[in-house]
């Protein structure tokens, strides 16, 4: 297994492509947007330059990594020789189902199809293909080149052989794969998102401010990043989408997203990506956002 197709050149896609390419896999990075491909390659180059500057890799390894990546705007051309396809498109169920239907038609019959989804059912994705036993989840963590965990999600029909192959493949990237079963939110987000949501509820109820909530969790619970800062980093729209998927899956009120989160997303305050969320990033500072505006 040496030819890896990665669909999506955004934050997760370019990170996944980077990690595979740096570990001597041939990577076909696919995105319908040439601009996104250019930005993705620029990000990979910047991250490699940072590693060179820190003497963690050599200039030769940097060039070899970049040489291992070929870009495509066509899924058909990009996946035709792939052993593994890793889909890292937007966390949208309709889009993912559409992509996997196409992949099933154009990817080699022996190819394994993986999704980097953080919450969408692998079983549901696999059901639109004629190879459900070869469909699996590979949930990388952001930033991909740094974070060690890969959550390996086994769908209802995923074979043991495919699971073992992907576990070993993840280890070859220097990652720590953890196998989980296919239930809403898997493990990572089933635990993380309710915690972030509870932090937002705490703010919404006026118990404490943004800085105070994050400081309690950083200093008291040894979290490297406060929950509200982390929500900004992930993207409040992504947090809302995941919470809705978990809530729909379990129909349990404890997973219902906080009204403040819903209103902030509706107002376009999505976190770092828009320059403002619970913190203000527009002037390179962290200013608290007055929650009353959105309550």
mmCIF file of C-alpha atoms in Angstrom:
data_model
loop_
_atom_site.group_PDB
_atom_site.id
_atom_site.type_symbol
_atom_site.label_atom_id
_atom_site.label_comp_id
_atom_site.label_asym_id
_atom_site.label_seq_id
_atom_site.Cartn_x
_atom_site.Cartn_y
_atom_site.Cartn_z
ATOM 1 C CA UNK A 1 0.000 0.000 0.000
ATOM 2 C CA UNK A 2 1.967 2.983 -1.304
ATOM 3 C CA UNK A 3 -0.479 5.129 -3.303
ATOM 4 C CA UNK A 4 -2.717 7.260 -1.119
ATOM 5 C CA UNK A 5 -5.409 9.567 -2.477
ATOM 6 C CA UNK A 6 -6.576 12.360 -0.173
ATOM 7 C CA UNK A 7 -9.794 14.174 -1.035
ATOM 8 C CA UNK A 8 -9.910 17.749 0.202
ATOM 9 C CA UNK A 9 -6.964 20.155 0.505
ATOM 10 C CA UNK A 10 -8.269 22.072 3.522
ATOM 11 C CA UNK A 11 -6.881 22.012 7.050
ATOM 12 C CA UNK A 12 -7.342 18.287 7.614
ATOM 13 C CA UNK A 13 -6.709 17.170 4.037
ATOM 14 C CA UNK A 14 -3.388 18.944 3.610
ATOM 15 C CA UNK A 15 -2.301 17.740 7.043
ATOM 16 C CA UNK A 16 -3.113 14.124 6.155
ATOM 17 C CA UNK A 17 -1.342 14.479 2.794
ATOM 18 C CA UNK A 18 1.701 15.964 4.561
ATOM 19 C CA UNK A 19 1.980 13.073 7.021
ATOM 20 C CA UNK A 20 1.659 10.368 4.369
ATOM 21 C CA UNK A 21 4.106 12.102 2.009
ATOM 22 C CA UNK A 22 6.696 12.634 4.742
ATOM 23 C CA UNK A 23 6.539 8.912 5.459
ATOM 24 C CA UNK A 24 7.385 8.001 1.842
ATOM 25 C CA UNK A 25 3.891 7.349 0.528
ATOM 26 C CA UNK A 26 2.921 8.655 -2.892
ATOM 27 C CA UNK A 27 0.042 11.054 -2.351
ATOM 28 C CA UNK A 28 -2.568 12.251 -4.809
ATOM 29 C CA UNK A 29 -4.105 15.363 -3.247
ATOM 30 C CA UNK A 30 -7.524 16.067 -4.792
ATOM 31 C CA UNK A 31 -9.705 19.156 -4.587
ATOM 32 C CA UNK A 32 -12.136 20.689 -7.080
ATOM 33 C CA UNK A 33 -10.569 24.101 -6.397
ATOM 34 C CA UNK A 34 -7.120 24.908 -7.797
ATOM 35 C CA UNK A 35 -6.912 27.733 -5.274
ATOM 36 C CA UNK A 36 -7.497 25.296 -2.404
ATOM 37 C CA UNK A 37 -4.785 22.995 -3.770
ATOM 38 C CA UNK A 38 -2.342 25.914 -3.961
ATOM 39 C CA UNK A 39 -3.174 26.979 -0.408
ATOM 40 C CA UNK A 40 -2.859 23.390 0.792
ATOM 41 C CA UNK A 41 0.584 22.965 -0.745
ATOM 42 C CA UNK A 42 1.649 26.341 0.671
ATOM 43 C CA UNK A 43 0.591 25.194 4.142
ATOM 44 C CA UNK A 44 2.482 21.921 3.792
ATOM 45 C CA UNK A 45 5.585 23.796 2.617
ATOM 46 C CA UNK A 46 5.332 26.245 5.520
ATOM 47 C CA UNK A 47 5.019 23.406 8.035
ATOM 48 C CA UNK A 48 7.972 21.582 6.485
ATOM 49 C CA UNK A 49 10.039 24.782 6.606
ATOM 50 C CA UNK A 50 9.251 25.027 10.307
ATOM 51 C CA UNK A 51 10.514 21.467 10.822
ATOM 52 C CA UNK A 52 13.706 22.254 8.894
ATOM 53 C CA UNK A 53 14.277 25.374 11.002
ATOM 54 C CA UNK A 54 13.956 23.255 14.156
ATOM 55 C CA UNK A 55 16.393 20.645 12.748
ATOM 56 C CA UNK A 56 13.707 17.960 12.939
ATOM 57 C CA UNK A 57 14.038 17.164 9.239
ATOM 58 C CA UNK A 58 16.562 18.018 6.556
ATOM 59 C CA UNK A 59 16.044 20.101 3.437
ATOM 60 C CA UNK A 60 16.346 16.859 1.452
ATOM 61 C CA UNK A 61 13.449 15.278 3.369
ATOM 62 C CA UNK A 62 11.406 18.428 2.811
ATOM 63 C CA UNK A 63 11.929 18.210 -0.955
ATOM 64 C CA UNK A 64 11.252 14.469 -1.023
ATOM 65 C CA UNK A 65 8.016 15.057 0.881
ATOM 66 C CA UNK A 66 6.858 17.699 -1.589
ATOM 67 C CA UNK A 67 7.909 15.509 -4.527
ATOM 68 C CA UNK A 68 5.689 12.743 -3.145
ATOM 69 C CA UNK A 69 2.579 14.913 -3.600
ATOM 70 C CA UNK A 70 0.734 15.284 -6.900
ATOM 71 C CA UNK A 71 -2.373 17.439 -7.156
ATOM 72 C CA UNK A 72 -5.596 16.762 -9.068
ATOM 73 C CA UNK A 73 -8.898 18.551 -9.569
ATOM 74 C CA UNK A 74 -10.579 15.359 -10.784
ATOM 75 C CA UNK A 75 -11.510 12.488 -8.475
ATOM 76 C CA UNK A 76 -11.452 10.075 -11.410
ATOM 77 C CA UNK A 77 -7.850 10.926 -12.310
ATOM 78 C CA UNK A 78 -6.707 11.236 -8.715
ATOM 79 C CA UNK A 79 -7.881 7.878 -7.393
ATOM 80 C CA UNK A 80 -7.390 5.590 -10.397
ATOM 81 C CA UNK A 81 -4.174 3.998 -9.047
ATOM 82 C CA UNK A 82 -4.869 4.372 -5.328
ATOM 83 C CA UNK A 83 -4.537 1.658 -2.700
ATOM 84 C CA UNK A 84 -6.284 3.813 -0.098
ATOM 85 C CA UNK A 85 -8.526 6.845 -0.445
ATOM 86 C CA UNK A 86 -8.895 9.136 2.574
ATOM 87 C CA UNK A 87 -11.838 11.522 2.263
ATOM 88 C CA UNK A 88 -11.327 14.766 4.190
ATOM 89 C CA UNK A 89 -14.096 16.927 2.760
ATOM 90 C CA UNK A 90 -16.441 19.202 4.687
ATOM 91 C CA UNK A 91 -18.374 17.523 7.532
ATOM 92 C CA UNK A 92 -21.586 17.289 5.528
ATOM 93 C CA UNK A 93 -23.403 13.984 5.230
ATOM 94 C CA UNK A 94 -24.905 14.651 1.790
ATOM 95 C CA UNK A 95 -21.513 15.629 0.388
ATOM 96 C CA UNK A 96 -19.780 12.610 1.879
ATOM 97 C CA UNK A 97 -22.384 10.186 0.549
ATOM 98 C CA UNK A 98 -22.043 11.733 -2.904
ATOM 99 C CA UNK A 99 -18.239 11.409 -2.777
ATOM 100 C CA UNK A 100 -18.333 7.789 -1.640
ATOM 101 C CA UNK A 101 -20.820 6.806 -4.338
ATOM 102 C CA UNK A 102 -18.417 8.211 -6.902
ATOM 103 C CA UNK A 103 -15.379 6.648 -5.253
ATOM 104 C CA UNK A 104 -17.008 3.242 -5.330
ATOM 105 C CA UNK A 105 -17.451 3.601 -9.081
ATOM 106 C CA UNK A 106 -14.005 4.969 -10.009
ATOM 107 C CA UNK A 107 -11.519 3.724 -7.408
ATOM 108 C CA UNK A 108 -9.831 0.337 -7.930
ATOM 109 C CA UNK A 109 -12.016 -2.487 -6.621
ATOM 110 C CA UNK A 110 -9.365 -3.552 -4.143
ATOM 111 C CA UNK A 111 -8.878 -0.030 -2.740
ATOM 112 C CA UNK A 112 -9.868 0.745 0.832
ATOM 113 C CA UNK A 113 -12.103 3.801 1.261
ATOM 114 C CA UNK A 114 -11.643 5.788 4.476
ATOM 115 C CA UNK A 115 -13.348 8.867 5.840
ATOM 116 C CA UNK A 116 -11.785 11.425 8.167
ATOM 117 C CA UNK A 117 -15.257 12.217 9.498
ATOM 118 C CA UNK A 118 -15.368 13.299 13.130
ATOM 119 C CA UNK A 119 -18.956 12.225 13.771
ATOM 120 C CA UNK A 120 -20.857 10.885 10.727
ATOM 121 C CA UNK A 121 -21.737 7.171 10.724
ATOM 122 C CA UNK A 122 -19.248 5.003 8.831
ATOM 123 C CA UNK A 123 -21.990 2.397 8.458
ATOM 124 C CA UNK A 124 -24.212 4.947 6.702
ATOM 125 C CA UNK A 125 -21.358 6.029 4.431
ATOM 126 C CA UNK A 126 -20.445 2.415 3.624
ATOM 127 C CA UNK A 127 -24.052 1.589 2.733
ATOM 128 C CA UNK A 128 -23.916 3.706 -0.434
ATOM 129 C CA UNK A 129 -21.021 1.600 -1.778
ATOM 130 C CA UNK A 130 -20.729 -1.952 -3.088
ATOM 131 C CA UNK A 131 -17.725 -2.572 -0.832
ATOM 132 C CA UNK A 132 -18.941 -1.825 2.737
ATOM 133 C CA UNK A 133 -16.369 -4.257 4.129
ATOM 134 C CA UNK A 134 -13.636 -1.968 2.731
ATOM 135 C CA UNK A 135 -15.008 1.279 4.215
ATOM 136 C CA UNK A 136 -13.538 2.551 7.497
ATOM 137 C CA UNK A 137 -13.081 5.725 9.502
ATOM 138 C CA UNK A 138 -9.667 7.351 10.003
ATOM 139 C CA UNK A 139 -10.326 10.308 12.287
ATOM 140 C CA UNK A 140 -7.084 12.274 12.466
ATOM 141 C CA UNK A 141 -6.691 15.049 15.036
ATOM 142 C CA UNK A 142 -5.867 18.669 14.199
ATOM 143 C CA UNK A 143 -3.070 19.652 13.624
ATOM 144 C CA UNK A 144 -2.441 16.359 11.865
ATOM 145 C CA UNK A 145 1.384 16.521 11.635
ATOM 146 C CA UNK A 146 1.607 17.004 15.426
ATOM 147 C CA UNK A 147 -1.232 15.077 17.040
ATOM 148 C CA UNK A 148 -0.511 11.383 17.594
ATOM 149 C CA UNK A 149 -4.025 9.959 17.820
ATOM 150 C CA UNK A 150 -5.931 8.414 14.927
ATOM 151 C CA UNK A 151 -9.402 7.203 15.882
ATOM 152 C CA UNK A 152 -10.079 4.133 13.731
ATOM 153 C CA UNK A 153 -13.834 3.679 13.345
ATOM 154 C CA UNK A 154 -15.067 0.259 12.387
ATOM 155 C CA UNK A 155 -18.451 0.310 10.638
ATOM 156 C CA UNK A 156 -21.008 -2.459 10.937
ATOM 157 C CA UNK A 157 -19.620 -4.239 7.859
ATOM 158 C CA UNK A 158 -15.938 -3.257 8.033
ATOM 159 C CA UNK A 159 -13.821 -6.408 7.829
ATOM 160 C CA UNK A 160 -11.219 -7.409 10.398
ATOM 161 C CA UNK A 161 -8.627 -7.563 7.616
ATOM 162 C CA UNK A 162 -9.244 -3.945 6.593
ATOM 163 C CA UNK A 163 -9.231 -2.824 10.221
ATOM 164 C CA UNK A 164 -5.871 -4.518 10.822
ATOM 165 C CA UNK A 165 -4.388 -3.008 7.651
ATOM 166 C CA UNK A 166 -5.435 0.518 8.633
ATOM 167 C CA UNK A 167 -4.219 0.086 12.218
ATOM 168 C CA UNK A 168 -0.768 -0.962 10.961
ATOM 169 C CA UNK A 169 -0.766 1.766 8.324
ATOM 170 C CA UNK A 170 -1.475 4.394 10.977
ATOM 171 C CA UNK A 171 1.416 3.106 13.061
ATOM 172 C CA UNK A 172 3.697 3.458 10.023
ATOM 173 C CA UNK A 173 2.908 7.198 10.108
ATOM 174 C CA UNK A 174 4.161 7.449 13.676
ATOM 175 C CA UNK A 175 0.589 7.683 14.957
ATOM 176 C CA UNK A 176 -1.201 5.844 17.751
ATOM 177 C CA UNK A 177 -4.356 4.232 16.305
ATOM 178 C CA UNK A 178 -7.261 3.426 18.635
ATOM 179 C CA UNK A 179 -10.063 1.211 17.362
ATOM 180 C CA UNK A 180 -13.626 2.236 18.243
ATOM 181 C CA UNK A 181 -17.070 1.130 17.123
ATOM 182 C CA UNK A 182 -19.449 3.166 15.006
ATOM 183 C CA UNK A 183 -21.789 5.115 17.296
ATOM 184 C CA UNK A 184 -22.619 8.847 17.161
ATOM 185 C CA UNK A 185 -19.556 10.949 17.987
ATOM 186 C CA UNK A 186 -17.404 7.805 18.279
ATOM 187 C CA UNK A 187 -15.254 8.295 21.434
ATOM 188 C CA UNK A 188 -13.404 11.581 20.911
ATOM 189 C CA UNK A 189 -16.342 13.827 20.117
ATOM 190 C CA UNK A 190 -18.896 11.967 22.215
ATOM 191 C CA UNK A 191 -16.837 13.048 25.225
ATOM 192 C CA UNK A 192 -15.320 16.308 23.965
ATOM 193 C CA UNK A 193 -18.366 18.043 22.449
ATOM 194 C CA UNK A 194 -20.632 17.764 25.512
ATOM 195 C CA UNK A 195 -17.766 19.254 27.560
ATOM 196 C CA UNK A 196 -17.426 22.196 25.154
ATOM 197 C CA UNK A 197 -21.206 22.590 25.103
ATOM 198 C CA UNK A 198 -21.305 22.634 28.913
ATOM 199 C CA UNK A 199 -18.633 25.341 28.959
ATOM 200 C CA UNK A 200 -20.804 27.382 26.574
ATOM 201 C CA UNK A 201 -23.847 26.749 28.809
ATOM 202 C CA UNK A 202 -21.810 27.952 31.790
ATOM 203 C CA UNK A 203 -21.069 31.196 29.940
ATOM 204 C CA UNK A 204 -24.666 31.469 28.723
ATOM 205 C CA UNK A 205 -25.977 31.125 32.288
ATOM 206 C CA UNK A 206 -23.649 33.869 33.537
ATOM 207 C CA UNK A 207 -21.688 31.659 35.920
ATOM 208 C CA UNK A 208 -18.385 33.107 34.719
ATOM 209 C CA UNK A 209 -16.785 34.869 31.777
ATOM 210 C CA UNK A 210 -14.806 33.438 28.853
ATOM 211 C CA UNK A 211 -11.373 34.036 30.404
ATOM 212 C CA UNK A 212 -12.454 32.678 33.778
ATOM 213 C CA UNK A 213 -13.963 29.472 32.368
ATOM 214 C CA UNK A 214 -10.913 28.739 30.237
ATOM 215 C CA UNK A 215 -8.499 29.542 33.066
ATOM 216 C CA UNK A 216 -10.274 27.158 35.455
ATOM 217 C CA UNK A 217 -9.991 24.320 32.952
ATOM 218 C CA UNK A 218 -6.381 25.063 31.986
ATOM 219 C CA UNK A 219 -4.993 25.529 35.495
ATOM 220 C CA UNK A 220 -7.380 23.300 37.416
ATOM 221 C CA UNK A 221 -7.738 20.394 34.981
ATOM 222 C CA UNK A 222 -4.369 20.653 33.186
ATOM 223 C CA UNK A 223 -5.998 21.180 29.780
ATOM 224 C CA UNK A 224 -3.540 22.741 27.310
ATOM 225 C CA UNK A 225 -6.330 24.916 25.902
ATOM 226 C CA UNK A 226 -9.531 26.145 27.510
ATOM 227 C CA UNK A 227 -12.814 24.706 26.162
ATOM 228 C CA UNK A 228 -14.037 28.000 24.678
ATOM 229 C CA UNK A 229 -10.682 28.666 23.026
ATOM 230 C CA UNK A 230 -10.718 25.093 21.704
ATOM 231 C CA UNK A 231 -14.231 25.573 20.319
ATOM 232 C CA UNK A 232 -12.973 28.662 18.462
ATOM 233 C CA UNK A 233 -10.047 26.630 17.138
ATOM 234 C CA UNK A 234 -12.284 23.795 15.914
ATOM 235 C CA UNK A 235 -14.895 26.167 14.494
ATOM 236 C CA UNK A 236 -18.216 26.848 16.200
ATOM 237 C CA UNK A 237 -20.092 25.707 13.099
ATOM 238 C CA UNK A 238 -18.259 22.379 13.233
ATOM 239 C CA UNK A 239 -19.035 22.018 16.948
ATOM 240 C CA UNK A 240 -22.712 22.719 16.276
ATOM 241 C CA UNK A 241 -22.830 20.219 13.420
ATOM 242 C CA UNK A 242 -21.255 17.466 15.521
ATOM 243 C CA UNK A 243 -23.545 18.128 18.478
ATOM 244 C CA UNK A 244 -26.576 17.962 16.197
ATOM 245 C CA UNK A 245 -25.397 14.618 14.787
ATOM 246 C CA UNK A 246 -24.879 13.190 18.289
ATOM 247 C CA UNK A 247 -28.221 14.576 19.477
ATOM 248 C CA UNK A 248 -30.022 13.143 16.446
ATOM 249 C CA UNK A 249 -28.307 9.799 16.992
ATOM 250 C CA UNK A 250 -29.186 9.370 20.667
ATOM 251 C CA UNK A 251 -32.230 11.678 21.047
ATOM 252 C CA UNK A 252 -30.856 12.523 24.492
ATOM 253 C CA UNK A 253 -31.359 16.135 25.682
ATOM 254 C CA UNK A 254 -27.888 16.229 27.239
ATOM 255 C CA UNK A 255 -26.419 16.478 23.729
ATOM 256 C CA UNK A 256 -28.661 19.376 22.620
ATOM 257 C CA UNK A 257 -26.517 22.366 21.583
ATOM 258 C CA UNK A 258 -26.624 25.475 23.760
ATOM 259 C CA UNK A 259 -28.749 28.365 22.380
ATOM 260 C CA UNK A 260 -25.710 30.654 22.617
ATOM 261 C CA UNK A 261 -23.748 28.368 20.304
ATOM 262 C CA UNK A 262 -26.633 28.289 17.817
ATOM 263 C CA UNK A 263 -26.963 32.081 17.829
ATOM 264 C CA UNK A 264 -23.233 32.653 17.408
ATOM 265 C CA UNK A 265 -23.142 30.365 14.379
ATOM 266 C CA UNK A 266 -26.171 32.113 12.910
ATOM 267 C CA UNK A 267 -24.403 35.447 13.469
ATOM 268 C CA UNK A 268 -21.342 34.178 11.588
ATOM 269 C CA UNK A 269 -19.078 34.249 14.646
ATOM 270 C CA UNK A 270 -17.379 30.920 14.005
ATOM 271 C CA UNK A 271 -14.062 31.341 15.802
ATOM 272 C CA UNK A 272 -10.581 31.694 14.336
ATOM 273 C CA UNK A 273 -11.764 31.106 10.760
ATOM 274 C CA UNK A 274 -13.892 34.263 10.815
ATOM 275 C CA UNK A 275 -11.704 36.295 13.177
ATOM 276 C CA UNK A 276 -14.192 36.227 16.028
ATOM 277 C CA UNK A 277 -15.873 33.689 18.261
ATOM 278 C CA UNK A 278 -15.607 33.612 22.028
ATOM 279 C CA UNK A 279 -12.375 35.555 21.497
ATOM 280 C CA UNK A 280 -11.606 38.387 19.087
ATOM 281 C CA UNK A 281 -8.754 37.475 16.718
ATOM 282 C CA UNK A 282 -9.058 40.467 14.405
ATOM 283 C CA UNK A 283 -6.502 42.588 16.273
ATOM 284 C CA UNK A 284 -4.278 39.760 17.443
ATOM 285 C CA UNK A 285 -5.777 39.846 20.887
ATOM 286 C CA UNK A 286 -8.148 37.758 22.952
ATOM 287 C CA UNK A 287 -11.067 39.968 23.961
ATOM 288 C CA UNK A 288 -14.143 38.468 25.539
ATOM 289 C CA UNK A 289 -17.266 38.476 23.430
ATOM 290 C CA UNK A 290 -20.249 39.804 25.383
ATOM 291 C CA UNK A 291 -22.581 36.834 25.532
ATOM 292 C CA UNK A 292 -25.677 39.017 25.984
ATOM 293 C CA UNK A 293 -25.450 39.959 22.305
ATOM 294 C CA UNK A 294 -26.319 36.407 21.380
ATOM 295 C CA UNK A 295 -28.575 35.301 24.228
#
